[in-house]
Tab-separated table of C-alpha atoms and ligand atoms in Angstrom:
chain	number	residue	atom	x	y	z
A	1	UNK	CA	-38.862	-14.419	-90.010
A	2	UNK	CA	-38.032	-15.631	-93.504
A	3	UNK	CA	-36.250	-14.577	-96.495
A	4	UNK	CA	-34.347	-11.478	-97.143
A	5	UNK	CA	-30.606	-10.726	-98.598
A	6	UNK	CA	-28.512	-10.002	-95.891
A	7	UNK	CA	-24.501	-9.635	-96.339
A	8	UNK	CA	-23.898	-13.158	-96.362
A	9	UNK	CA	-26.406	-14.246	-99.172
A	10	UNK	CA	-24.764	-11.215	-101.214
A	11	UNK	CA	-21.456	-12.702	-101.064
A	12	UNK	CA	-22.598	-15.708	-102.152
A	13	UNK	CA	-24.828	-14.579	-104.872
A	14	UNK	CA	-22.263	-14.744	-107.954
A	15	UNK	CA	-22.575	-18.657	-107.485
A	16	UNK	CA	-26.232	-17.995	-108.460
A	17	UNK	CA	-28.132	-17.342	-111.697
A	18	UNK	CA	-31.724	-15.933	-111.878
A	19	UNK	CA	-33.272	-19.574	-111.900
A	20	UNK	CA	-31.978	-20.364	-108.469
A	21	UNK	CA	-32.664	-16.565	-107.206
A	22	UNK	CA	-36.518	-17.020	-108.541
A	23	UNK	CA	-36.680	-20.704	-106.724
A	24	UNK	CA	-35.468	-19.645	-103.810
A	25	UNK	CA	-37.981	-16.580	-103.448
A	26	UNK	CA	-41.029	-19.527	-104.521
A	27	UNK	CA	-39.004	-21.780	-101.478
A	28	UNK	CA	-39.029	-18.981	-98.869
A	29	UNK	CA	-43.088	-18.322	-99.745
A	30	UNK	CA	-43.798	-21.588	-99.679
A	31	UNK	CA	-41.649	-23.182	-96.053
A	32	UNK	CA	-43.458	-19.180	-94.793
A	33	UNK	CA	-47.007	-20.480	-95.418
A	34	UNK	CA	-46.727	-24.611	-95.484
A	35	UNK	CA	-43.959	-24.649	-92.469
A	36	UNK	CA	-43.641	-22.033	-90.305
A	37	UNK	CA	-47.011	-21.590	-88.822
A	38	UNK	CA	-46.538	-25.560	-87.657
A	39	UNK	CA	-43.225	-25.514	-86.760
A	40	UNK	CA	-43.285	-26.088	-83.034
A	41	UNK	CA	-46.974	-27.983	-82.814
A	42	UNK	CA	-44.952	-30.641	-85.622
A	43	UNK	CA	-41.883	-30.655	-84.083
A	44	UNK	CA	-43.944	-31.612	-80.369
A	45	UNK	CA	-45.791	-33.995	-81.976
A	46	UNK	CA	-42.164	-35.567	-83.829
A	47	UNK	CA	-44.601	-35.922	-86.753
A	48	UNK	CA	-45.301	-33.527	-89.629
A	49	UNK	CA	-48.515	-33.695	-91.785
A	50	UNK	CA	-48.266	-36.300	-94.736
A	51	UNK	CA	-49.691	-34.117	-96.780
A	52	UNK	CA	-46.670	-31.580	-96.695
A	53	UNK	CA	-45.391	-34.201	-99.241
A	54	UNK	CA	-47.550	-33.094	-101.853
A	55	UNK	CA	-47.767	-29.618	-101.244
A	56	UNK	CA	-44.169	-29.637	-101.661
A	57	UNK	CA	-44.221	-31.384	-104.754
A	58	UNK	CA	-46.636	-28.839	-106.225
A	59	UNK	CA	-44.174	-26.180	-105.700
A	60	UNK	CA	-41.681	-27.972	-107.578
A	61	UNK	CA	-39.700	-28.757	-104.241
A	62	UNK	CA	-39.224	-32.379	-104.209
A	63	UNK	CA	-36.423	-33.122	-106.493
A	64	UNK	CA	-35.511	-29.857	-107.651
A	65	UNK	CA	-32.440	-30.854	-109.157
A	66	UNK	CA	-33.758	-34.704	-110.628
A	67	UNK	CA	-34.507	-34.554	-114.161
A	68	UNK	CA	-37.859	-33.259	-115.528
A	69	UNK	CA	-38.370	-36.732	-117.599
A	70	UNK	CA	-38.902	-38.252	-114.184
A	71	UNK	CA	-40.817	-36.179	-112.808
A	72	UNK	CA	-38.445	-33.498	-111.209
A	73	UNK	CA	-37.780	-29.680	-111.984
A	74	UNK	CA	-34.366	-30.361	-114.222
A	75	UNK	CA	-32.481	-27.759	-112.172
A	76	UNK	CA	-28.703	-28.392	-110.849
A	77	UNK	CA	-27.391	-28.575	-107.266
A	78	UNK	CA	-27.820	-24.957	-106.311
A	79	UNK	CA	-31.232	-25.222	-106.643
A	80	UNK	CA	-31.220	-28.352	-104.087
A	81	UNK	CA	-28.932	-25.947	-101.989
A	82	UNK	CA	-31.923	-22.900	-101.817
A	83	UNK	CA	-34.264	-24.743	-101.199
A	84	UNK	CA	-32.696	-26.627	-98.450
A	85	UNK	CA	-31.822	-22.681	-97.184
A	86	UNK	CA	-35.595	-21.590	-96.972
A	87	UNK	CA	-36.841	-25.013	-95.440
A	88	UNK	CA	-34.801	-24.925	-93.246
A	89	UNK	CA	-35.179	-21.154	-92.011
A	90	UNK	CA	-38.603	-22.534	-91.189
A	91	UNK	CA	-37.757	-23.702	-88.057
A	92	UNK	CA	-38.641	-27.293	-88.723
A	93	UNK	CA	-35.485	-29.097	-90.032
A	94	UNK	CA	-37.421	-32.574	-89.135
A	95	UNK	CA	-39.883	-31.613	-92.115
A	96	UNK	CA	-36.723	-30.471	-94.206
A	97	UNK	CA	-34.870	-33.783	-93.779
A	98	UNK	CA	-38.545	-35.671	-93.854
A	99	UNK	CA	-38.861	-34.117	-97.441
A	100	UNK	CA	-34.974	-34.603	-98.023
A	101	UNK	CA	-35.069	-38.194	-97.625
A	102	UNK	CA	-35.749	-38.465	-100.885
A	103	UNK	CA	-32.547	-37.075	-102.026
A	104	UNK	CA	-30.534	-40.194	-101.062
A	105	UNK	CA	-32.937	-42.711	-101.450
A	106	UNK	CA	-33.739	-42.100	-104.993
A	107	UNK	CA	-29.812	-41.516	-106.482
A	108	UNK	CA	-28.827	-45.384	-106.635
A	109	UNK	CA	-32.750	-45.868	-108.245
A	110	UNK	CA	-30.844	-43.064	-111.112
A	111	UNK	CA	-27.597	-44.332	-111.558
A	112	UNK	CA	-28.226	-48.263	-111.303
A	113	UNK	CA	-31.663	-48.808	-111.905
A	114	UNK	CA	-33.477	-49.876	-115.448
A	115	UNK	CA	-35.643	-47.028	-117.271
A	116	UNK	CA	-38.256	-49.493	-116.507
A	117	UNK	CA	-37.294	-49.693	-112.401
A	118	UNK	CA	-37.078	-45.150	-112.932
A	119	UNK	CA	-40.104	-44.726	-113.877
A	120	UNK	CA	-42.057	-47.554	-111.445
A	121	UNK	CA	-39.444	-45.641	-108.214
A	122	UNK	CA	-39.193	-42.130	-109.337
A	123	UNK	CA	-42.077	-39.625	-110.448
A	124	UNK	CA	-44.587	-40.725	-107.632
A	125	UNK	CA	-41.569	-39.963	-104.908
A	126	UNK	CA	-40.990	-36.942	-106.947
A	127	UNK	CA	-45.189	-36.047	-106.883
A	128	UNK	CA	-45.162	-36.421	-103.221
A	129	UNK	CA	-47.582	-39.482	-103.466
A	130	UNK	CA	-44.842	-42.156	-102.237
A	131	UNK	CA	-42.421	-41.924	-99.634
A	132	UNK	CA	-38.809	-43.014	-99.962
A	133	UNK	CA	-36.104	-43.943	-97.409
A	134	UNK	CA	-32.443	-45.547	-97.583
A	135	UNK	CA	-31.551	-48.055	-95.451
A	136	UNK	CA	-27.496	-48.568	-95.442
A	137	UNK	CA	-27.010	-48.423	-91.652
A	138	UNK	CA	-27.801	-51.681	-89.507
A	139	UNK	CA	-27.232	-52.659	-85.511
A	140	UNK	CA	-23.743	-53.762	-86.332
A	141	UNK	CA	-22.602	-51.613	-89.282
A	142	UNK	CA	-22.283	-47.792	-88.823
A	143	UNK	CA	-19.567	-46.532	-90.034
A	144	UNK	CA	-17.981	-49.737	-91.855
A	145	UNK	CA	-20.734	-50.260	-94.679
A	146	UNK	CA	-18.345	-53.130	-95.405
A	147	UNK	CA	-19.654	-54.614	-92.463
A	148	UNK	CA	-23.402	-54.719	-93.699
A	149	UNK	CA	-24.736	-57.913	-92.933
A	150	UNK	CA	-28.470	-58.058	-94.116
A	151	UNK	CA	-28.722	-61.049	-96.444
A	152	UNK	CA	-30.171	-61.347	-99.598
A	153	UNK	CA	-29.942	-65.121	-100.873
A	154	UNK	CA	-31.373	-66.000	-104.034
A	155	UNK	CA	-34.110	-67.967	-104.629
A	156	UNK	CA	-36.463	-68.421	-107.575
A	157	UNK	CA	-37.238	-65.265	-109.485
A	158	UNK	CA	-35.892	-63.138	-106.957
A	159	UNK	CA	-33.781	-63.011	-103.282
A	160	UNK	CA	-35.212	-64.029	-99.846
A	161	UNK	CA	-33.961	-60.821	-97.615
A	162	UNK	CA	-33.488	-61.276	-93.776
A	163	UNK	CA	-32.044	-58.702	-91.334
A	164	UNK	CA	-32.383	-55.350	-89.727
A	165	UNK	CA	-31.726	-51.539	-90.470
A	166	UNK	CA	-30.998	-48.925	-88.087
A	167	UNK	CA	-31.755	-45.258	-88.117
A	168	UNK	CA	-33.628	-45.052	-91.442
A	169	UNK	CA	-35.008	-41.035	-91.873
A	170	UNK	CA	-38.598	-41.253	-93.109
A	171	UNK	CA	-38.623	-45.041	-92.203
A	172	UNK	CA	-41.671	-45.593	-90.111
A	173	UNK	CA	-43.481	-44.350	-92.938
A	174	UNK	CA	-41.703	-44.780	-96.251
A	175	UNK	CA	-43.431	-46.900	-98.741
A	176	UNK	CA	-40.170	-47.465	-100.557
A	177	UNK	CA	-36.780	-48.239	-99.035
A	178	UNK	CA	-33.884	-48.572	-101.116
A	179	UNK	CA	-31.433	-51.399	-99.354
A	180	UNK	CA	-28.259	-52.042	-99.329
A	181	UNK	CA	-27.936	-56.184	-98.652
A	182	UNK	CA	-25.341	-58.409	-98.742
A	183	UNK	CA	-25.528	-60.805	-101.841
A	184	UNK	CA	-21.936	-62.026	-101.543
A	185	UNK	CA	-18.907	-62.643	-99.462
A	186	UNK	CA	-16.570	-60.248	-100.660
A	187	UNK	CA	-16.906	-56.868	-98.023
A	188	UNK	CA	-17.097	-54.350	-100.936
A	189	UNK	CA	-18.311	-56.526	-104.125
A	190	UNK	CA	-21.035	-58.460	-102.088
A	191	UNK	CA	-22.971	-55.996	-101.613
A	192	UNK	CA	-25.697	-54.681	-103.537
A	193	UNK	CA	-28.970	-52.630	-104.117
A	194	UNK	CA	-32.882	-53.473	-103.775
A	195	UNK	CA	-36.183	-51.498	-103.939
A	196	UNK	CA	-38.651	-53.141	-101.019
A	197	UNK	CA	-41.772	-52.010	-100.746
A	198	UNK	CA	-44.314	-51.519	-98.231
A	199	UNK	CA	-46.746	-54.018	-97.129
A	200	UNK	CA	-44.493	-56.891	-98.385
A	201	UNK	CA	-44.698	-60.070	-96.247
A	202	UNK	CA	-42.117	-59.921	-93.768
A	203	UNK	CA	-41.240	-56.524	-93.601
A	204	UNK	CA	-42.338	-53.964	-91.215
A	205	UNK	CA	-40.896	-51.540	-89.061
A	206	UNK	CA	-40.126	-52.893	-85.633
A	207	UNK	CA	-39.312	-48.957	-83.972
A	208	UNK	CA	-39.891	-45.625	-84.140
A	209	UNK	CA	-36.760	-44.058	-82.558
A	210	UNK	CA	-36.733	-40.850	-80.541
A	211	UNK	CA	-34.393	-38.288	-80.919
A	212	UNK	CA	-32.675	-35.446	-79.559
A	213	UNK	CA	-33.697	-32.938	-82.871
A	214	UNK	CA	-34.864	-33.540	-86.327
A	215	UNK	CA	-37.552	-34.465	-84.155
A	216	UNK	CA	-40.570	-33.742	-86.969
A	217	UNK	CA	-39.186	-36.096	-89.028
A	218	UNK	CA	-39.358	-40.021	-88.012
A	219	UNK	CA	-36.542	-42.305	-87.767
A	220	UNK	CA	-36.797	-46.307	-87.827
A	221	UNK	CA	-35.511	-49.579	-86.993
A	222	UNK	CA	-36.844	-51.781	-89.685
A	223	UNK	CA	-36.790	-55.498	-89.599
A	224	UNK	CA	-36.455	-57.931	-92.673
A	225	UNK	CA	-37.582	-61.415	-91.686
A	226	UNK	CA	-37.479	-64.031	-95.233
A	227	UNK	CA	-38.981	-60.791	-96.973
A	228	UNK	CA	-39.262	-61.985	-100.711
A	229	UNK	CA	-37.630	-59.608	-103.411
A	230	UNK	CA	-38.050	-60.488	-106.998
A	231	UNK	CA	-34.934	-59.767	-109.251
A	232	UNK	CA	-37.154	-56.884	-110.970
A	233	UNK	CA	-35.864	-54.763	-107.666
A	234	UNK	CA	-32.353	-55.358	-107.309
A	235	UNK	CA	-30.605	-52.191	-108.694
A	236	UNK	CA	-28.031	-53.035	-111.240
A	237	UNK	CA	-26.076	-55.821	-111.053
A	238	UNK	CA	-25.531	-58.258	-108.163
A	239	UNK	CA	-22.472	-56.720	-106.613
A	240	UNK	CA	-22.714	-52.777	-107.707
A	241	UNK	CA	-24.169	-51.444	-104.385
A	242	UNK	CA	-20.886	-50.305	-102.869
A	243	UNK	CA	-19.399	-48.302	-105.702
A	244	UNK	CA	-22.955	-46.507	-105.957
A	245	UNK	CA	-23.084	-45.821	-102.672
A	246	UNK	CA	-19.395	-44.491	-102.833
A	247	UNK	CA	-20.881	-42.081	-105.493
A	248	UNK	CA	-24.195	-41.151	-103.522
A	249	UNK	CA	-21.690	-39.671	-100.770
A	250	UNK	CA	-20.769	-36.855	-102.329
A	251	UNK	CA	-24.210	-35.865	-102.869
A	252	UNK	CA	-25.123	-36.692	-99.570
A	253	UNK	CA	-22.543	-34.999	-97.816
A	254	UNK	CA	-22.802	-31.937	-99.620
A	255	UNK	CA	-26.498	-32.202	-98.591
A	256	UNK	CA	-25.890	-32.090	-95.147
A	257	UNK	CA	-22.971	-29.629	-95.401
A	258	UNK	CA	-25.773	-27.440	-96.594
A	259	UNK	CA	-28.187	-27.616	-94.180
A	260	UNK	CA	-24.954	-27.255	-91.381
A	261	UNK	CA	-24.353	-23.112	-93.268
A	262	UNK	CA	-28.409	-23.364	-93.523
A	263	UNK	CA	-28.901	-23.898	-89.955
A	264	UNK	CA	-26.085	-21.278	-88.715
A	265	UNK	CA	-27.344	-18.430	-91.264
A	266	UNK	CA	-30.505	-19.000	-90.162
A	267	UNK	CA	-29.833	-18.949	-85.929
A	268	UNK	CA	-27.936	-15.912	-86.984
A	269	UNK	CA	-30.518	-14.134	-88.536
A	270	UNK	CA	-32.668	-15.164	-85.464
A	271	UNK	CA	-29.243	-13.739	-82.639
A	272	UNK	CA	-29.229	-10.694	-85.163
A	273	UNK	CA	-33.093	-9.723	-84.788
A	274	UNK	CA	-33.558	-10.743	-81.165
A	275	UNK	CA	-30.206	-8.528	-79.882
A	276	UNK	CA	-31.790	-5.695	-81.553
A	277	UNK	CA	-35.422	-6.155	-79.972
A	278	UNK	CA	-34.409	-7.201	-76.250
A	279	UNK	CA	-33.573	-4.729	-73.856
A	280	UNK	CA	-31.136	-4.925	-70.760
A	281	UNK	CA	-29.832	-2.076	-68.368
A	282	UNK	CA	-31.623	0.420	-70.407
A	283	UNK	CA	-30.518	-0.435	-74.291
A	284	UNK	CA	-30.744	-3.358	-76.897
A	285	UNK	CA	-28.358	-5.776	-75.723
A	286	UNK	CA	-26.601	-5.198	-79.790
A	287	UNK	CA	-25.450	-1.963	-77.903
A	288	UNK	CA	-23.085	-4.045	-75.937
A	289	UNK	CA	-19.994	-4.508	-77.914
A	290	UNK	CA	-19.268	-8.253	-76.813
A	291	UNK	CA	-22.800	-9.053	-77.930
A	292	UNK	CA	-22.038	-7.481	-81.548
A	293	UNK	CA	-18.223	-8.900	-81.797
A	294	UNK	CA	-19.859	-12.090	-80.883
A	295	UNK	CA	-22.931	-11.465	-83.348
A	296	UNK	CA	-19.631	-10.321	-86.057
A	297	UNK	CA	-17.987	-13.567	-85.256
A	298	UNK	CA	-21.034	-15.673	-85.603
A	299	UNK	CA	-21.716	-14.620	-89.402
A	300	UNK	CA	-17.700	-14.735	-89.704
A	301	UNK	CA	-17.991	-18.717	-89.353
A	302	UNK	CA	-21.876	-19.034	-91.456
A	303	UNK	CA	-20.088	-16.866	-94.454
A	304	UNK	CA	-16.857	-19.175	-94.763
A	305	UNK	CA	-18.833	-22.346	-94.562
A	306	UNK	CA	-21.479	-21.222	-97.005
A	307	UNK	CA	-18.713	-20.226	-99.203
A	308	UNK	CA	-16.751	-23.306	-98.648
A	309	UNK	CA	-20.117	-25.231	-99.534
A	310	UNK	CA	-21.263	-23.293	-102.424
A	311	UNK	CA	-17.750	-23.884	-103.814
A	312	UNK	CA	-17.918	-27.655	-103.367
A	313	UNK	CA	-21.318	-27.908	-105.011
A	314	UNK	CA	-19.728	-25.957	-108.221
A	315	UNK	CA	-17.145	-28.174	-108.241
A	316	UNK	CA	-20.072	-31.032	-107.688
A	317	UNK	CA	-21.845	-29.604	-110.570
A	318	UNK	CA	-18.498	-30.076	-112.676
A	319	UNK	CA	-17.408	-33.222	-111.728
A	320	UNK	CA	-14.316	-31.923	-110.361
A	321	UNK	CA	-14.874	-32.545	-106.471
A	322	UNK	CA	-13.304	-35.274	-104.638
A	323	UNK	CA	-14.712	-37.238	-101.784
A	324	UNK	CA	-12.144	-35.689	-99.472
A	325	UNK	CA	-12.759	-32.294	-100.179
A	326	UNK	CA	-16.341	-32.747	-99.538
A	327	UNK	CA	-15.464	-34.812	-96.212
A	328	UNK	CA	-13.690	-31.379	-95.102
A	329	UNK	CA	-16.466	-29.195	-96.427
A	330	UNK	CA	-19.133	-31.294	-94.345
A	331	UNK	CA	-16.760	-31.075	-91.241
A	332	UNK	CA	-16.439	-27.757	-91.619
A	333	UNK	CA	-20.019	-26.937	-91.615
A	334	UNK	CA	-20.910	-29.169	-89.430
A	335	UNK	CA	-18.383	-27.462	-86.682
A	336	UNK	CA	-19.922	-24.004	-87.587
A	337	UNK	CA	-23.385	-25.097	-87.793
A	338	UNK	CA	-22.682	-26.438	-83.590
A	339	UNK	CA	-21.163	-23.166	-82.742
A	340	UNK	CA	-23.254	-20.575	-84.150
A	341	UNK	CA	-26.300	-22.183	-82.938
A	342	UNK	CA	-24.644	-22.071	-79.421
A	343	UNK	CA	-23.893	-18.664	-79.456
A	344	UNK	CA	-27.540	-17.818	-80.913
A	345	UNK	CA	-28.893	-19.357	-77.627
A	346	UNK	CA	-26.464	-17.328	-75.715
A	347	UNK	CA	-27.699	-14.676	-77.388
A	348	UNK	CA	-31.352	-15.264	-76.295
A	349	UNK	CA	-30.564	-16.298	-72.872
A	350	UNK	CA	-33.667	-18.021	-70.962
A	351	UNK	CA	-35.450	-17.725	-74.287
A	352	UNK	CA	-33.041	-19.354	-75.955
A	353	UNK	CA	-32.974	-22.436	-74.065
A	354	UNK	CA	-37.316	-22.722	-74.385
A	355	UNK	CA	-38.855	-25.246	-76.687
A	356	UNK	CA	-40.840	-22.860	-78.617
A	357	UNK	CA	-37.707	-20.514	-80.556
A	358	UNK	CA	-36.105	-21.506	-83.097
A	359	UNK	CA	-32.583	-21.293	-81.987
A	360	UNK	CA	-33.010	-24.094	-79.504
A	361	UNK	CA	-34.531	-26.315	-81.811
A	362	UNK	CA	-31.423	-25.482	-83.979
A	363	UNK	CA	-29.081	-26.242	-81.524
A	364	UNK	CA	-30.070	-29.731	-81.071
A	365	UNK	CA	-30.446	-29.947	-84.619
A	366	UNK	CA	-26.835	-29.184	-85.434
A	367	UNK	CA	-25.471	-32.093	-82.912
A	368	UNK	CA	-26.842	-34.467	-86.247
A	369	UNK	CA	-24.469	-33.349	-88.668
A	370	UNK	CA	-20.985	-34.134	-87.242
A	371	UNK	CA	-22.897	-37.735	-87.029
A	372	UNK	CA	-25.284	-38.687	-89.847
A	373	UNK	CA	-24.042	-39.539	-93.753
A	374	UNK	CA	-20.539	-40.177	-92.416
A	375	UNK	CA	-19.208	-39.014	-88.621
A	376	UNK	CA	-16.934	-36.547	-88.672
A	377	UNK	CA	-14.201	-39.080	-87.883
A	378	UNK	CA	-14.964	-41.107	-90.424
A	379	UNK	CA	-14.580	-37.076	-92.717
A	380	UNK	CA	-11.102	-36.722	-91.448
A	381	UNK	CA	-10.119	-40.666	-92.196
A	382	UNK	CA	-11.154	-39.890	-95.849
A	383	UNK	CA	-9.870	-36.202	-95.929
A	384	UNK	CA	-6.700	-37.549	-94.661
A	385	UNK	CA	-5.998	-40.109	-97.428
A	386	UNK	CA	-7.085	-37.558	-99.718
A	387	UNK	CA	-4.435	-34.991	-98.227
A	388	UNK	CA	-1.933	-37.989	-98.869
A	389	UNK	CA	-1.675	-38.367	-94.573
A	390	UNK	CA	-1.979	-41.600	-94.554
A	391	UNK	CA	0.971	-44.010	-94.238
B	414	FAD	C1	-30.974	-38.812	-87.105
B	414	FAD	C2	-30.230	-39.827	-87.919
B	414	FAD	C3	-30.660	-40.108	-89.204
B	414	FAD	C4	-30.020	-41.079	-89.967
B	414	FAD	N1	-30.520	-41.412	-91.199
B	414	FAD	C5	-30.025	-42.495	-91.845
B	414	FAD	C6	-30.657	-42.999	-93.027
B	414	FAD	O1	-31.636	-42.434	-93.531
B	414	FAD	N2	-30.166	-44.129	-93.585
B	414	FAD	C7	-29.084	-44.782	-93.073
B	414	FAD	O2	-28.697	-45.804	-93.623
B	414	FAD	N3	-28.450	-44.317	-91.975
B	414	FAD	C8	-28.895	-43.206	-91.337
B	414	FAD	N4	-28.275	-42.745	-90.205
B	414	FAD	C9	-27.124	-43.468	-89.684
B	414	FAD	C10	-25.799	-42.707	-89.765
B	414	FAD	O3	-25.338	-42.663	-91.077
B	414	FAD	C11	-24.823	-43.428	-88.801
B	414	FAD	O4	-25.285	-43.155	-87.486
B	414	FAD	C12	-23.392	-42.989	-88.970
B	414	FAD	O5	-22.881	-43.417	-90.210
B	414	FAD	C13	-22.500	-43.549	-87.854
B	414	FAD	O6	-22.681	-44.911	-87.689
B	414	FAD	P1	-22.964	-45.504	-86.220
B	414	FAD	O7	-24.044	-44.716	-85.606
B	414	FAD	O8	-23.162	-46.977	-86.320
B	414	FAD	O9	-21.650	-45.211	-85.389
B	414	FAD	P2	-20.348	-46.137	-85.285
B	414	FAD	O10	-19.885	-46.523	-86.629
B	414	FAD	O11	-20.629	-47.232	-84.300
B	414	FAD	O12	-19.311	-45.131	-84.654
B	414	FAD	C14	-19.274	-44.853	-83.243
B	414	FAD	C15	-18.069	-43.930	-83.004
B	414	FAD	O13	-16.860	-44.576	-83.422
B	414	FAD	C16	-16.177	-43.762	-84.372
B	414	FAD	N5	-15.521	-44.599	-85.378
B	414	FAD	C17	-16.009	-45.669	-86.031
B	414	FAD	N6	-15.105	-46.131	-86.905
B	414	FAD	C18	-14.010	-45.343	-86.800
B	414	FAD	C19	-12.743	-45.286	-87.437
B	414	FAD	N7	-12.415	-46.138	-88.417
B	414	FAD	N8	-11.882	-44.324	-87.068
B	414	FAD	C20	-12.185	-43.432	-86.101
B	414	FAD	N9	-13.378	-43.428	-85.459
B	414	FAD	C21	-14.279	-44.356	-85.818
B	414	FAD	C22	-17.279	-42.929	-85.010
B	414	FAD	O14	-16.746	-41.770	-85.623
B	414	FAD	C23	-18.160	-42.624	-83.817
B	414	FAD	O15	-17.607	-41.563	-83.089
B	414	FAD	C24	-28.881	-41.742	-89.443
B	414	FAD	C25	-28.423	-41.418	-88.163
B	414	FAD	C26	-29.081	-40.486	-87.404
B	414	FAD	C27	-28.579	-40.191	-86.013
């Protein structure tokens, strides 16, 4: 089941104006219709259709918040923050993050690129005809991006790129991957940004990875083997990749702080309907009180870390958020997204551990976000110089 106000989205509403209200009722219609009915047969397969990509673009939901001049609907965060709420309720947060990948790979293309290098990278990402990836992670360098070691060494009119990337979302089929390579020594000024392509000599992707959720969408190990890059894709100059990607993570983070309230709202709504439906000794099992308090307690921890998020992405929208209160906003979400989808499967029992309902598929889901765009260690290392704990 999709859509519908419940006491948590009316709490939250005030952040929202009638733009974001109308996209997310077009969001909810659309992940209803294009996601739901393939939800289970997509996330079997660990493959959704290409062709999601444009249908997604034609409802304005790729890029809702990147400018319209490239291609994108001009709205601001919330709208990225709706939509990501209705995909997600879909029941297919592989095809969510499949479509989502967009929203990191493109940001250093916006910030460092050329108006020449936007308009070559952007608007057919944004029209659902190319797919985009980043590629920051590699087999030695997780969490320390200092530690990147992909080379780029010039040569020519261009770079000669050699090296691997690890864990790249829409990866194994991307046709552009923004990468972060090493063009210096320095850890934090050597690094910067490049646009490869697909098809280019050297390049190809050397796994598809298996996972334990997101499972829809794919997930590579590329390789990089005297790949040739002209300068016309490096991003910027020579050296700017780290302070983008320092500005990316907010972004980022707040993205997947998102889909962490997304997910529990949406295993809630699932606890909620299925307590009232299934019967034991005689009555729905919402007329035992523990099953309520727990149901109360569940939406107790989606509210606070939708409100929590909805707050940071104001603050996002105003320039006014630092990276360490996002790090605690994504922890925080992230913790609540892992519970609540536990207690939604306790609230199914058997059916809640079976393949085919939602909450299980949630529940693996969740395990991603204490992990991916920053671990939640890494969160409290930057929440904690930001809280001035740091000696
Ligand atoms: C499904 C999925 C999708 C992903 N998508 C992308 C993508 O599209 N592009 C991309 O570039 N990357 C992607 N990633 C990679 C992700 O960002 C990294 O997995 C993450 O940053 C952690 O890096 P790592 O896996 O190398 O872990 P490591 O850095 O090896 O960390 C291992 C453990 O050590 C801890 N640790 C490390 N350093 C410290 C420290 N200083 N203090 C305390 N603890 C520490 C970590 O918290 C963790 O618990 C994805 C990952 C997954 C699982």
């Amino acid at each position: 089941m999709i859509g519908g106000m419940d006491e948590i989205d009316r709490f939250c509403d005030s952040f929202l104006d009638d733009s974001h209200r109308a996209f997310r009722e077009a969001a909810r219609g659309f992940a209803k219709q294009a996601i739901e009915p393939h939800a289970y047969a997509w996330e079997e397969a660990e493959l959704f259709d290409r062709g999601l990509y444009t249908q997604a673009a034609e409802a304005g939901l790729l890029g809702p918040s990147f400018p319209e001049a490239y291609g994108g609907a001009g709205g601001d965060v919330f709208h990225l923050l709706v939509s990501t709420e209705a995909l997600i309720e879909a029941g297919c947060t592989g095809a969510a993050v499949g479509l989502g990948s967009l929203e990191i790979a493109l940001p250093p293309i916006m910030i460092l690129g050329s108006e020449a290098q936007k308009q070559r990278f952007v608007p057919p990402v944004l029209r659902g005809e190319r797919i985009a990836a980043l590629a920051i992670s590699e087999p030695g360098a997780g969490s320390d991006v200092a530690g990147v070691r992909c080379l780029a060494r010039p040569e020519g009119a261009g770079y000669r790129l050699n090296g691997s990337k690890l864990y790249v979302t829409s990866g194994v089929r991307a046709d552009q991957v923004t990468v972060l390579a090493r063009t210096g020594l320095d850890p934090h000024a050597g690094l910067s940004f490049f646009v490869v392509e697909k098809g280019w000599e050297g390049f190809r992707v050397s796994r598809a990875l298996k996972k334990t959720g997101w499972r829809a969408s794919d997930t590579a190990e590329l390789a990089f083997e005297d790949v040739f890059v002209p300068t016309t894709h490096r991003l910027g100059e020579e050296g700017a990749g780290f302070a983008c990607l320092m500005q990316t993570f907010l972004g980022e983070r707040l993205y997947l702080a998102a889909q962490g309230y997304a997910l529990a709202h949406a295993a809630w709504r699932e606890a909620v309907a299925y307590s009232k439906a299934r019967e034991a000794f005689g009555r729905p099992i919402a007329g035992f009180q523990v099953i309520r308090h727990k149901l109360a307690d569940m939406a107790a921890r989606t509210l606070s870390a939708k409100v929590l998020t909805y707050q940071c992405a104001a603050q996002v929208r105003a320039g006014s958020c630092s990276p360490a209160q996002v790090a605690l906003v994504k922890n925080e979400a992230a913790r609540a997204a892992e519970w609540v989808c536990r207690e939604a499967v306790q609230v199914l029992g058997g059916m809640g551990y079976m393949r085919e309902t939602k909450v299980e598929r949630f529940s693996r889901d969740a395990r991603l976000l204490a992990i991916g765009g920053g671990t939640s260690e890494i969160m409290n290392e930057i929440a904690s110089k930001g809280l001035g704990l740091a000696p």
